[in-house]
Amino acid sequence: QVQLVESGGGLVQAGGSLRLSCAASENIFNFNTMGWYRQVPGKQREWVARMNVGGVTNYADSAKGRFAISRDGGLNTVYLQMNGLKSEDTAVYYCHTNILSRNYWGQGTQVTVSS
């Protein structure tokens, strides 16, 4: 059973930065892909960024140029650096991976951007 634990959310002013962390219970190189999603109440969860085992990254249009996903294999941790935050980035952010067609999610961390 894979466990993912997010941290690093909080309240920040528009234009500010936050770094989210996702600590995995096992070697992150066991996962083909790890990613970040976010969800606002009443809306569907949306994909934000992903990194594959080879280190290739992809970003949603809303995140390009502002967010960066990275990892530390020694800590089994994936990060999401968020810069230039906007009020529309306010959401619960979730870490995700998929193994053998089974999805694993963290508990989420709240990010609130005040304008």
PDB file of C-alpha atoms in Angstrom:
ATOM      1  CA  GLN A   1       0.000   0.000   0.000  1.00  0.00           C
ATOM      2  CA  VAL A   2       1.588   3.241  -1.170  1.00  0.00           C
ATOM      3  CA  GLN A   3       1.201   6.220   1.122  1.00  0.00           C
ATOM      4  CA  LEU A   4       1.645   9.805   0.009  1.00  0.00           C
ATOM      5  CA  VAL A   5       1.804  12.655   2.508  1.00  0.00           C
ATOM      6  CA  GLU A   6       1.629  16.273   1.347  1.00  0.00           C
ATOM      7  CA  SER A   7       2.788  19.295   3.260  1.00  0.00           C
ATOM      8  CA  GLY A   8       3.713  22.905   2.668  1.00  0.00           C
ATOM      9  CA  GLY A   9       0.367  24.508   1.976  1.00  0.00           C
ATOM     10  CA  GLY A  10      -0.741  27.709   3.610  1.00  0.00           C
ATOM     11  CA  LEU A  11      -1.917  31.253   3.159  1.00  0.00           C
ATOM     12  CA  VAL A  12       0.088  33.502   0.866  1.00  0.00           C
ATOM     13  CA  GLN A  13      -0.465  36.848  -0.806  1.00  0.00           C
ATOM     14  CA  ALA A  14      -0.892  37.093  -4.544  1.00  0.00           C
ATOM     15  CA  GLY A  15       2.495  37.115  -6.234  1.00  0.00           C
ATOM     16  CA  GLY A  16       4.055  35.059  -3.475  1.00  0.00           C
ATOM     17  CA  SER A  17       5.534  31.576  -3.492  1.00  0.00           C
ATOM     18  CA  LEU A  18       5.027  28.245  -1.799  1.00  0.00           C
ATOM     19  CA  ARG A  19       6.756  24.885  -2.052  1.00  0.00           C
ATOM     20  CA  LEU A  20       4.645  21.796  -1.593  1.00  0.00           C
ATOM     21  CA  SER A  21       6.186  18.469  -0.633  1.00  0.00           C
ATOM     22  CA  CYS A  22       4.928  14.941  -1.170  1.00  0.00           C
ATOM     23  CA  ALA A  23       6.657  12.237   0.834  1.00  0.00           C
ATOM     24  CA  ALA A  24       6.147   8.700  -0.461  1.00  0.00           C
ATOM     25  CA  SER A  25       6.279   5.541   1.636  1.00  0.00           C
ATOM     26  CA  GLU A  26       8.545   3.823  -0.841  1.00  0.00           C
ATOM     27  CA  ASN A  27      11.155   4.488  -3.501  1.00  0.00           C
ATOM     28  CA  ILE A  28       9.685   7.043  -5.887  1.00  0.00           C
ATOM     29  CA  PHE A  29      11.634   5.495  -8.761  1.00  0.00           C
ATOM     30  CA  ASN A  30       9.243   2.541  -8.454  1.00  0.00           C
ATOM     31  CA  PHE A  31       6.569   4.808  -9.911  1.00  0.00           C
ATOM     32  CA  ASN A  32       6.357   5.539 -13.632  1.00  0.00           C
ATOM     33  CA  THR A  33       4.901   8.949 -12.916  1.00  0.00           C
ATOM     34  CA  MET A  34       4.238  11.209  -9.963  1.00  0.00           C
ATOM     35  CA  GLY A  35       2.119  14.276 -10.230  1.00  0.00           C
ATOM     36  CA  TRP A  36       0.192  17.063  -8.598  1.00  0.00           C
ATOM     37  CA  TYR A  37      -3.509  17.826  -8.920  1.00  0.00           C
ATOM     38  CA  ARG A  38      -5.715  20.446  -7.335  1.00  0.00           C
ATOM     39  CA  GLN A  39      -9.376  20.765  -6.511  1.00  0.00           C
ATOM     40  CA  VAL A  40     -11.704  23.597  -5.659  1.00  0.00           C
ATOM     41  CA  PRO A  41     -14.975  22.792  -3.862  1.00  0.00           C
ATOM     42  CA  GLY A  42     -17.707  22.056  -6.370  1.00  0.00           C
ATOM     43  CA  LYS A  43     -15.291  21.496  -9.229  1.00  0.00           C
ATOM     44  CA  GLN A  44     -13.504  18.493 -10.661  1.00  0.00           C
ATOM     45  CA  ARG A  45      -9.976  17.714  -9.615  1.00  0.00           C
ATOM     46  CA  GLU A  46      -7.587  19.071 -12.243  1.00  0.00           C
ATOM     47  CA  TRP A  47      -4.109  18.020 -13.184  1.00  0.00           C
ATOM     48  CA  VAL A  48      -1.309  20.527 -12.532  1.00  0.00           C
ATOM     49  CA  ALA A  49       2.069  18.892 -13.196  1.00  0.00           C
ATOM     50  CA  ARG A  50       3.776  15.511 -13.542  1.00  0.00           C
ATOM     51  CA  MET A  51       7.235  14.015 -13.705  1.00  0.00           C
ATOM     52  CA  ASN A  52       8.032  10.587 -15.088  1.00  0.00           C
ATOM     53  CA  VAL A  53      10.666   8.204 -13.838  1.00  0.00           C
ATOM     54  CA  GLY A  54      13.091   9.547 -16.442  1.00  0.00           C
ATOM     55  CA  GLY A  55      12.687  13.074 -15.144  1.00  0.00           C
ATOM     56  CA  VAL A  56      10.570  14.418 -18.001  1.00  0.00           C
ATOM     57  CA  THR A  57       8.089  17.019 -16.785  1.00  0.00           C
ATOM     58  CA  ASN A  58       4.744  18.243 -18.092  1.00  0.00           C
ATOM     59  CA  TYR A  59       2.586  21.114 -16.932  1.00  0.00           C
ATOM     60  CA  ALA A  60      -0.950  22.283 -17.339  1.00  0.00           C
ATOM     61  CA  ASP A  61      -1.210  25.578 -19.204  1.00  0.00           C
ATOM     62  CA  SER A  62      -2.200  27.286 -15.959  1.00  0.00           C
ATOM     63  CA  ALA A  63       1.071  26.182 -14.351  1.00  0.00           C
ATOM     64  CA  LYS A  64       3.554  26.729 -17.179  1.00  0.00           C
ATOM     65  CA  GLY A  65       6.201  29.292 -16.384  1.00  0.00           C
ATOM     66  CA  ARG A  66       5.148  29.607 -12.741  1.00  0.00           C
ATOM     67  CA  PHE A  67       5.261  26.117 -11.217  1.00  0.00           C
ATOM     68  CA  ALA A  68       8.075  23.578 -11.201  1.00  0.00           C
ATOM     69  CA  ILE A  69       7.949  19.923 -10.182  1.00  0.00           C
ATOM     70  CA  SER A  70      11.097  18.291  -8.863  1.00  0.00           C
ATOM     71  CA  ARG A  71      12.166  15.321  -6.755  1.00  0.00           C
ATOM     72  CA  ASP A  72      14.667  14.111  -4.231  1.00  0.00           C
ATOM     73  CA  GLY A  73      15.138  10.364  -4.600  1.00  0.00           C
ATOM     74  CA  GLY A  74      17.092  10.122  -1.379  1.00  0.00           C
ATOM     75  CA  LEU A  75      14.110  11.474   0.537  1.00  0.00           C
ATOM     76  CA  ASN A  76      11.472   9.768  -1.632  1.00  0.00           C
ATOM     77  CA  THR A  77       9.898  13.193  -1.994  1.00  0.00           C
ATOM     78  CA  VAL A  78       8.411  15.137  -4.875  1.00  0.00           C
ATOM     79  CA  TYR A  79       8.049  18.895  -4.734  1.00  0.00           C
ATOM     80  CA  LEU A  80       5.922  21.526  -6.406  1.00  0.00           C
ATOM     81  CA  GLN A  81       7.490  24.976  -6.366  1.00  0.00           C
ATOM     82  CA  MET A  82       4.808  27.557  -7.025  1.00  0.00           C
ATOM     83  CA  ASN A  83       5.784  31.122  -7.865  1.00  0.00           C
ATOM     84  CA  GLY A  84       3.723  34.102  -8.909  1.00  0.00           C
ATOM     85  CA  LEU A  85       0.683  32.717  -7.149  1.00  0.00           C
ATOM     86  CA  LYS A  86      -2.724  34.026  -8.148  1.00  0.00           C
ATOM     87  CA  SER A  87      -6.061  33.936  -6.364  1.00  0.00           C
ATOM     88  CA  GLU A  88      -7.245  31.339  -8.868  1.00  0.00           C
ATOM     89  CA  ASP A  89      -4.524  28.978  -7.607  1.00  0.00           C
ATOM     90  CA  THR A  90      -6.448  28.646  -4.359  1.00  0.00           C
ATOM     91  CA  ALA A  91      -7.317  24.970  -3.967  1.00  0.00           C
ATOM     92  CA  VAL A  92      -6.493  21.762  -2.163  1.00  0.00           C
ATOM     93  CA  TYR A  93      -3.407  20.272  -3.791  1.00  0.00           C
ATOM     94  CA  TYR A  94      -3.017  16.510  -4.023  1.00  0.00           C
ATOM     95  CA  CYS A  95      -0.056  14.313  -4.801  1.00  0.00           C
ATOM     96  CA  HIS A  96      -0.755  11.355  -7.089  1.00  0.00           C
ATOM     97  CA  THR A  97       0.790   8.246  -8.502  1.00  0.00           C
ATOM     98  CA  ASN A  98      -0.504   5.203 -10.309  1.00  0.00           C
ATOM     99  CA  ILE A  99       0.730   1.623 -10.031  1.00  0.00           C
ATOM    100  CA  LEU A 100      -0.773  -1.277 -11.964  1.00  0.00           C
ATOM    101  CA  SER A 101      -3.817   0.835 -12.839  1.00  0.00           C
ATOM    102  CA  ARG A 102      -4.469   1.722  -9.213  1.00  0.00           C
ATOM    103  CA  ASN A 103      -4.469   5.391  -8.242  1.00  0.00           C
ATOM    104  CA  TYR A 104      -2.917   6.579  -5.023  1.00  0.00           C
ATOM    105  CA  TRP A 105      -3.620  10.009  -3.536  1.00  0.00           C
ATOM    106  CA  GLY A 106      -2.369  11.931  -0.569  1.00  0.00           C
ATOM    107  CA  GLN A 107      -4.685  13.626   1.892  1.00  0.00           C
ATOM    108  CA  GLY A 108      -4.189  17.021   0.281  1.00  0.00           C
ATOM    109  CA  THR A 109      -2.792  20.324   1.453  1.00  0.00           C
ATOM    110  CA  GLN A 110      -4.699  23.611   1.322  1.00  0.00           C
ATOM    111  CA  VAL A 111      -3.256  26.530  -0.599  1.00  0.00           C
ATOM    112  CA  THR A 112      -4.994  29.872  -0.187  1.00  0.00           C
ATOM    113  CA  VAL A 113      -3.887  32.913  -2.151  1.00  0.00           C
ATOM    114  CA  SER A 114      -5.201  36.260  -0.972  1.00  0.00           C
ATOM    115  CA  SER A 115      -5.582  39.081  -3.453  1.00  0.00           C
TER     116      SER A 115
END
